[in-house]
Amino acid sequence: MTGTTVCPDPPTPDCDDRDGLTAADGQVPLRAGRREWLGLAALALPTILIGMDGTVLHLAAPVLSADLAPTSSQLLWIIDVYGFVVAGLLVTMGTVGDRIGRRRLLMIGAAGFLTASVLAAFSTSAELLIAARALLGLAGATLMPSTLSLLSNMFRDPGQRRLAIAIWMTNFMIGGMAGPLIGGVLLEHFWWGSVFLIGVPPLIVLLVAAPFLLPEFRDARTGRIDLLSVALSTGAILAVVYAIKETAKDGFHLSSLGIALVGVLLGWVFARRQLGLTDPLIDLRLFRRPTFRASLGAQTFGLYVLAAMQFLTVQYFQLVLGMSPLEAGLWMLPMMVTGIIGTLGAPWVVRHLRSGTAMTLGFAAAVPGLALMTMAGRLPVVVGLAITSAGIQVVLALTYDVIVSSAPPERARVASGMGETGTELGMALGIAIAGSLVTAVYRAAIPVGAPEAARDTLGGAVAAAERLPGPVGQQLLELARDAYTNGVQLAVVVSAAIVVLLGVATATLVRTD
């Protein structure tokens, strides 16, 4: 046995400490049986759910805006607070799972996600919904590390493990594709809260099936849980993002500047602390490696661009072009399909090109797609987003392996955690920063004399226009839609500039051969 866990020896069906036997151990690798494959089906439930979560909420944003009337910054918090909480807790939850048991953590997280989903569905105010989304993030942070850790331990045979991981990754794509369809249908027939209840039935199935299909794994070698580092990193990110959102909504104020400076100070203290720890939450020394920092940057900001474009496009379809939620969801499917093609095509690309070159070409392919999106209109946006998705997904299919392989073997696990954190952080930042940019452009274009709700969000403008006399309401609506479109176009241009910089970085810094 190579593991050092608190499980009994020999291992029982409910607790296993085997790290996987290889030919070097003089034994044949353990092949998975029926129970493990059924367990993989159970692990598919939370991964599909996570894949669906973002897409369905993007669709629901215009509808919940009309009901709860959140401010522009509150709407962004509703969408992105989940990602920020997950990013802040992901590495820590992996350590917690090693200590208390990964199956146990998965079940605790599933129960918490179920409860928070119900709270979100029946929220009666924007503040309550933001709190429920934060709780969803807390529970969601337990699901990703738990599912991947369990999967890696359940499938010891390298060939079976590769297949299992491929199936696991495909479940995210399935969730991403199903989200717009299921969410659109629900929003056509039910209230916005119904999108949060999608995950309740599969989570109940997971809670019932997990004790029978999933073994327990623990690792006594895990390091200590550094709660102070978690608080510092999360506080730094949230403070800076809060300042950005408030500045976009209300303009520059000393209070926003002060909050931003507090965030910067917390970030500086966090960085100094990490450099002094033997087992840091984030190993900043890894950033000295050009391939590591370029590939992590490519993953984080590639997802920034994809999340921003997806969120803004769904709002544009519904609030500017007047599509129904289901129609908007259907027009998002081309992006999902080309994204899957890019992901599945990436292994073929790297058979002929080194990873850095493939990443650069992926980013290069995304640029014309973003350029097409600046033309506005349904067809240019749909085609442009589909091209952008295909190019960036080629990159994202390669970055995780490059991130891990570019770190020293003894730091591979830390590098993996940083990659997962970058994924969530990139998506949350994309929505927060691009959304704030659109808000700033939008508010600058709406006259001060307009209703306050109309000045705050496009959804508010749509509602206000319905209450005004015909010509006046139509004039306000056209002005608001033009202002929002201008903001989206600027956000697309900024995203294109980011993609160009990422392409240059991957071309010059990523060296894997």
Coordinates of N, CA and C in Angstrom, one line a residue, residues 268-423:
W268 N -1.8 42.3 -1.3 CA -0.3 42.4 -1.0 C 0.0 41.5 0.3
V269 N -0.8 41.6 1.3 CA -0.6 40.8 2.5 C -0.7 39.3 2.2
F270 N -1.7 39.0 1.3 CA -1.8 37.6 0.9 C -0.6 37.1 0.2
A271 N -0.1 37.9 -0.7 CA 1.1 37.5 -1.5 C 2.3 37.3 -0.6
R272 N 2.5 38.2 0.3 CA 3.6 38.1 1.3 C 3.5 36.9 2.2
R273 N 2.3 36.6 2.6 CA 2.0 35.4 3.4 C 2.3 34.1 2.6
Q274 N 1.9 34.0 1.3 CA 2.2 32.8 0.5 C 3.7 32.6 0.4
L275 N 4.4 33.6 0.2 CA 5.9 33.5 0.0 C 6.6 32.9 1.3
G276 N 5.9 33.1 2.4 CA 6.5 32.7 3.7 C 6.0 31.3 4.2
L277 N 5.1 30.7 3.5 CA 4.5 29.4 3.9 C 5.2 28.3 3.2
T278 N 5.4 27.2 3.9 CA 5.9 25.9 3.2 C 4.8 25.2 2.4
D279 N 3.6 25.4 2.8 CA 2.5 24.8 2.0 C 1.5 25.9 1.7
P280 N 1.8 26.8 0.8 CA 0.9 27.9 0.5 C -0.4 27.5 -0.2
L281 N -1.4 28.4 0.0 CA -2.7 28.2 -0.8 C -2.4 28.3 -2.3
I282 N -1.7 29.4 -2.6 CA -1.3 29.6 -4.0 C 0.2 29.7 -4.0
D283 N 0.9 28.9 -4.8 CA 2.4 28.9 -4.8 C 2.8 30.0 -5.9
L284 N 3.1 31.2 -5.4 CA 3.5 32.3 -6.3 C 4.8 32.0 -7.0
R285 N 5.6 31.1 -6.4 CA 6.9 30.8 -7.1 C 6.8 30.2 -8.4
L286 N 5.6 29.5 -8.6 CA 5.4 28.9 -9.9 C 5.3 29.9 -11.0
F287 N 5.0 31.1 -10.7 CA 4.8 32.2 -11.7 C 6.2 32.6 -12.3
R288 N 7.3 32.1 -11.7 CA 8.6 32.4 -12.3 C 8.8 31.5 -13.5
R289 N 8.0 30.5 -13.7 CA 8.1 29.7 -14.9 C 7.3 30.3 -16.0
P290 N 7.9 30.7 -17.1 CA 7.1 31.3 -18.2 C 6.0 30.5 -18.7
T291 N 6.2 29.2 -18.9 CA 5.2 28.3 -19.5 C 4.0 28.3 -18.5
F292 N 4.3 28.2 -17.3 CA 3.2 28.1 -16.3 C 2.3 29.4 -16.3
R293 N 3.0 30.5 -16.2 CA 2.2 31.7 -16.1 C 1.5 32.1 -17.4
A294 N 2.1 31.7 -18.5 CA 1.4 32.0 -19.8 C 0.2 31.0 -20.0
S295 N 0.3 29.8 -19.6 CA -0.8 28.8 -19.8 C -1.9 29.1 -18.8
L296 N -1.5 29.5 -17.5 CA -2.6 29.8 -16.5 C -3.3 31.1 -17.0
G297 N -2.5 32.1 -17.5 CA -3.2 33.3 -18.0 C -4.1 33.0 -19.1
A298 N -3.6 32.1 -20.0 CA -4.5 31.7 -21.2 C -5.8 31.1 -20.7
Q299 N -5.7 30.2 -19.7 CA -6.9 29.6 -19.2 C -7.8 30.6 -18.5
T300 N -7.3 31.4 -17.6 CA -8.1 32.3 -16.9 C -8.8 33.4 -17.8
F301 N -8.0 34.0 -18.6 CA -8.5 35.1 -19.4 C -9.2 34.6 -20.7
G302 N -8.9 33.4 -21.1 CA -9.7 32.8 -22.2 C -11.1 32.6 -21.7
L303 N -11.3 32.1 -20.5 CA -12.6 31.9 -19.9 C -13.3 33.2 -19.6
Y304 N -12.4 34.2 -19.2 CA -13.0 35.6 -19.0 C -13.7 36.0 -20.3
V305 N -13.1 35.9 -21.4 CA -13.7 36.3 -22.7 C -15.0 35.5 -23.0
L306 N -14.9 34.1 -22.9 CA -16.0 33.3 -23.2 C -17.2 33.6 -22.3
A307 N -17.0 33.7 -21.0 CA -18.1 34.0 -20.0 C -18.7 35.4 -20.3
A308 N -17.8 36.4 -20.5 CA -18.3 37.7 -20.8 C -19.2 37.7 -22.1
M309 N -18.7 37.1 -23.1 CA -19.4 37.2 -24.4 C -20.8 36.4 -24.3
Q310 N -20.7 35.3 -23.6 CA -22.0 34.5 -23.5 C -23.0 35.3 -22.7
F311 N -22.6 35.8 -21.5 CA -23.5 36.6 -20.7 C -24.1 37.8 -21.4
L312 N -23.3 38.6 -22.1 CA -23.7 39.8 -22.8 C -24.6 39.5 -24.0
T313 N -24.2 38.4 -24.7 CA -25.0 38.0 -25.8 C -26.4 37.6 -25.5
V314 N -26.6 36.8 -24.4 CA -27.9 36.4 -24.0 C -28.8 37.6 -23.6
Q315 N -28.2 38.6 -22.9 CA -28.9 39.8 -22.6 C -29.3 40.6 -23.8
Y316 N -28.3 40.6 -24.8 CA -28.5 41.4 -26.0 C -29.7 40.7 -26.8
F317 N -29.7 39.4 -26.9 CA -30.8 38.7 -27.6 C -32.2 39.0 -27.1
Q318 N -32.3 39.0 -25.7 CA -33.6 39.2 -25.1 C -34.0 40.6 -25.0
L319 N -33.1 41.5 -24.6 CA -33.5 42.9 -24.2 C -33.4 43.8 -25.4
V320 N -32.5 43.5 -26.3 CA -32.3 44.4 -27.5 C -33.1 43.9 -28.7
L321 N -32.9 42.6 -29.0 CA -33.6 42.0 -30.2 C -34.9 41.5 -29.8
G322 N -35.3 41.4 -28.6 CA -36.7 41.1 -28.2 C -37.0 39.6 -28.3
M323 N -36.0 38.7 -28.2 CA -36.2 37.3 -28.2 C -36.8 36.8 -26.9
S324 N -37.5 35.7 -27.0 CA -38.0 35.0 -25.8 C -36.8 34.2 -25.2
P325 N -36.9 33.8 -23.9 CA -35.8 33.0 -23.3 C -35.5 31.8 -24.1
L326 N -36.5 31.1 -24.6 CA -36.3 29.8 -25.3 C -35.6 30.1 -26.7
E327 N -36.1 31.2 -27.3 CA -35.5 31.5 -28.6 C -34.0 31.9 -28.4
A328 N -33.7 32.7 -27.4 CA -32.3 33.1 -27.1 C -31.5 31.9 -26.8
G329 N -32.0 30.9 -26.0 CA -31.3 29.7 -25.7 C -31.0 28.9 -27.0
L330 N -31.9 28.8 -27.9 CA -31.7 28.1 -29.1 C -30.6 28.7 -30.0
W331 N -30.5 30.1 -30.0 CA -29.5 30.7 -30.8 C -28.1 30.7 -30.1
M332 N -28.1 30.2 -28.9 CA -26.8 30.0 -28.2 C -26.2 28.6 -28.5
L333 N -27.0 27.7 -29.1 CA -26.5 26.4 -29.4 C -25.4 26.3 -30.3
P334 N -25.3 27.1 -31.4 CA -24.2 27.1 -32.3 C -22.9 27.3 -31.5
M335 N -22.9 28.2 -30.6 CA -21.7 28.4 -29.7 C -21.3 27.1 -29.0
M336 N -22.3 26.4 -28.4 CA -22.0 25.2 -27.7 C -21.4 24.1 -28.6
V337 N -22.0 24.0 -29.8 CA -21.6 22.9 -30.7 C -20.2 23.2 -31.2
T338 N -19.9 24.4 -31.6 CA -18.5 24.7 -32.1 C -17.5 24.6 -30.9
G339 N -17.9 24.9 -29.7 CA -17.1 24.7 -28.6 C -16.7 23.3 -28.4
I340 N -17.7 22.4 -28.5 CA -17.4 20.9 -28.4 C -16.4 20.5 -29.5
I341 N -16.7 21.0 -30.7 CA -15.8 20.6 -31.9 C -14.3 21.1 -31.6
G342 N -14.2 22.3 -31.0 CA -12.9 22.8 -30.7 C -12.2 22.0 -29.6
T343 N -13.0 21.6 -28.6 CA -12.5 20.7 -27.5 C -12.0 19.4 -28.0
L344 N -12.9 18.7 -28.8 CA -12.5 17.4 -29.2 C -11.5 17.4 -30.3
G345 N -11.3 18.5 -31.0 CA -10.3 18.6 -32.1 C -9.0 19.0 -31.6
A346 N -8.9 19.5 -30.3 CA -7.6 19.9 -29.8 C -6.5 18.8 -29.7
P347 N -6.9 17.5 -29.3 CA -5.9 16.5 -29.3 C -5.3 16.2 -30.7
W348 N -6.2 16.3 -31.7 CA -5.7 16.1 -33.1 C -4.7 17.2 -33.5
V349 N -5.0 18.4 -33.1 CA -4.1 19.6 -33.4 C -2.7 19.4 -32.8
V350 N -2.7 18.9 -31.5 CA -1.4 18.8 -30.9 C -0.6 17.6 -31.4
R351 N -1.2 16.7 -32.2 CA -0.4 15.7 -32.8 C 0.5 16.3 -33.9
H352 N 0.1 17.4 -34.4 CA 0.9 18.0 -35.5 C 1.6 19.3 -35.1
L353 N 1.2 19.9 -34.0 CA 1.8 21.2 -33.6 C 2.1 21.1 -32.1
R354 N 3.1 21.8 -31.6 CA 3.3 21.9 -30.2 C 2.2 22.7 -29.5
S355 N 2.0 22.5 -28.2 CA 0.9 23.1 -27.5 C 0.9 24.6 -27.6
G356 N 2.0 25.2 -27.5 CA 2.1 26.7 -27.5 C 1.6 27.2 -28.9
T357 N 2.0 26.6 -29.9 CA 1.5 27.0 -31.3 C 0.0 26.8 -31.4
A358 N -0.4 25.6 -30.9 CA -1.9 25.3 -31.0 C -2.7 26.4 -30.3
M359 N -2.2 26.8 -29.1 CA -2.9 27.8 -28.3 C -2.9 29.1 -29.1
T360 N -1.8 29.5 -29.6 CA -1.7 30.7 -30.4 C -2.7 30.7 -31.6
L361 N -2.8 29.6 -32.3 CA -3.7 29.5 -33.4 C -5.1 29.6 -32.9
G362 N -5.4 29.0 -31.8 CA -6.8 29.1 -31.2 C -7.2 30.5 -30.9
F363 N -6.3 31.2 -30.3 CA -6.6 32.6 -30.0 C -6.7 33.4 -31.3
A364 N -5.8 33.1 -32.3 CA -5.9 33.8 -33.6 C -7.2 33.6 -34.3
A365 N -7.8 32.4 -34.2 CA -9.0 32.1 -34.8 C -10.2 32.8 -34.1
A366 N -10.0 33.1 -32.8 CA -11.1 33.8 -32.1 C -11.2 35.3 -32.5
V367 N -10.1 35.9 -32.9 CA -10.1 37.3 -33.2 C -11.1 37.7 -34.3
P368 N -11.2 37.0 -35.4 CA -12.2 37.4 -36.4 C -13.6 37.2 -35.9
G369 N -13.8 36.2 -35.1 CA -15.1 36.0 -34.5 C -15.6 37.2 -33.7
L370 N -14.6 37.7 -32.8 CA -15.0 38.8 -32.0 C -15.2 40.1 -32.9
A371 N -14.4 40.2 -34.0 CA -14.6 41.3 -34.9 C -16.0 41.3 -35.5
L372 N -16.4 40.1 -35.9 CA -17.7 39.9 -36.4 C -18.8 40.3 -35.5
M373 N -18.6 40.0 -34.2 CA -19.6 40.4 -33.2 C -19.8 41.9 -33.0
T374 N -18.8 42.7 -33.3 CA -19.0 44.1 -33.2 C -19.9 44.7 -34.2
M375 N -20.3 43.9 -35.2 CA -21.2 44.4 -36.2 C -22.7 44.5 -35.7
A376 N -22.9 43.8 -34.6 CA -24.3 43.7 -34.0 C -25.2 43.0 -35.0
G377 N -26.5 42.8 -34.5 CA -27.4 42.0 -35.3 C -27.3 40.5 -35.0
R378 N -28.4 39.8 -35.2 CA -28.5 38.4 -34.8 C -27.4 37.5 -35.5
L379 N -27.4 37.6 -36.8 CA -26.5 36.6 -37.5 C -25.1 36.9 -37.3
P380 N -24.6 38.2 -37.3 CA -23.2 38.4 -37.1 C -22.8 38.0 -35.6
V381 N -23.6 38.2 -34.7 CA -23.3 37.8 -33.3 C -23.3 36.3 -33.1
V382 N -24.3 35.6 -33.7 CA -24.3 34.2 -33.6 C -23.1 33.5 -34.2
V383 N -22.8 33.9 -35.5 CA -21.6 33.4 -36.2 C -20.3 33.7 -35.5
G384 N -20.2 35.0 -35.1 CA -19.0 35.5 -34.4 C -18.7 34.8 -33.1
L385 N -19.8 34.6 -32.3 CA -19.6 33.9 -31.1 C -19.3 32.4 -31.3
A386 N -19.8 31.8 -32.3 CA -19.5 30.4 -32.6 C -18.0 30.3 -33.0
I387 N -17.5 31.2 -33.8 CA -16.1 31.1 -34.2 C -15.2 31.4 -33.0
T388 N -15.6 32.4 -32.1 CA -14.8 32.7 -30.9 C -14.8 31.5 -30.0
S389 N -15.9 30.8 -29.8 CA -16.0 29.6 -28.9 C -15.1 28.5 -29.4
A390 N -15.1 28.2 -30.7 CA -14.3 27.2 -31.3 C -12.8 27.4 -31.0
G391 N -12.4 28.6 -31.3 CA -11.0 29.0 -31.1 C -10.5 28.9 -29.7
I392 N -11.3 29.5 -28.8 CA -10.9 29.5 -27.4 C -11.0 28.1 -26.7
Q393 N -12.0 27.3 -27.1 CA -12.1 26.0 -26.6 C -10.9 25.1 -27.0
V394 N -10.3 25.3 -28.1 CA -9.1 24.6 -28.5 C -8.0 24.9 -27.4
V395 N -7.9 26.2 -27.1 CA -6.9 26.6 -26.1 C -7.2 25.9 -24.7
L396 N -8.5 26.0 -24.3 CA -8.8 25.6 -23.0 C -8.7 24.0 -22.8
A397 N -8.8 23.3 -23.9 CA -8.6 21.9 -23.9 C -7.2 21.5 -23.6
L398 N -6.2 22.4 -23.9 CA -4.8 22.2 -23.7 C -4.2 22.7 -22.5
T399 N -4.8 23.8 -21.9 CA -4.1 24.6 -20.9 C -3.9 23.8 -19.6
Y400 N -4.9 23.0 -19.2 CA -4.8 22.3 -17.9 C -3.6 21.4 -17.9
D401 N -3.4 20.6 -18.9 CA -2.3 19.7 -19.0 C -1.0 20.4 -19.0
V402 N -0.9 21.6 -19.7 CA 0.3 22.4 -19.7 C 0.6 23.0 -18.4
I403 N -0.4 23.5 -17.7 CA -0.3 24.1 -16.4 C 0.4 23.0 -15.4
V404 N -0.2 21.8 -15.4 CA 0.3 20.8 -14.4 C 1.7 20.3 -14.8
S405 N 1.9 20.1 -16.1 CA 3.2 19.5 -16.6 C 4.3 20.5 -16.5
S406 N 4.0 21.8 -16.5 CA 5.1 22.9 -16.4 C 5.5 23.1 -15.0
A407 N 4.8 22.5 -14.0 CA 5.3 22.7 -12.6 C 6.1 21.5 -12.2
P408 N 7.0 21.7 -11.2 CA 7.8 20.5 -10.7 C 6.9 19.4 -10.3
P409 N 7.3 18.1 -10.4 CA 6.4 17.0 -10.0 C 5.8 17.2 -8.6
E410 N 6.7 17.6 -7.7 CA 6.2 17.7 -6.3 C 5.2 18.8 -6.1
R411 N 5.0 19.8 -7.1 CA 4.1 20.9 -7.0 C 2.9 20.7 -7.9
A412 N 2.8 19.5 -8.6 CA 1.8 19.3 -9.6 C 0.4 19.4 -9.0
R413 N 0.2 19.0 -7.8 CA -1.1 19.1 -7.2 C -1.5 20.5 -6.9
V414 N -0.5 21.3 -6.4 CA -0.8 22.7 -6.2 C -1.1 23.4 -7.5
A415 N -0.3 23.1 -8.6 CA -0.6 23.7 -9.9 C -2.0 23.3 -10.4
S416 N -2.4 22.1 -10.2 CA -3.7 21.7 -10.6 C -4.8 22.5 -9.9
G417 N -4.6 22.7 -8.6 CA -5.6 23.5 -7.8 C -5.6 25.0 -8.3
M418 N -4.4 25.5 -8.7 CA -4.4 26.9 -9.2 C -5.1 27.0 -10.6
G419 N -5.0 25.9 -11.4 CA -5.7 25.9 -12.6 C -7.2 25.9 -12.5
E420 N -7.7 25.1 -11.5 CA -9.1 25.0 -11.2 C -9.6 26.4 -10.7
T421 N -8.8 27.0 -9.9 CA -9.2 28.3 -9.3 C -9.2 29.4 -10.5
G422 N -8.2 29.3 -11.4 CA -8.2 30.2 -12.5 C -9.4 30.1 -13.4
T423 N -9.9 28.9 -13.5 CA -11.1 28.6 -14.3 C -12.3 29.4 -13.7

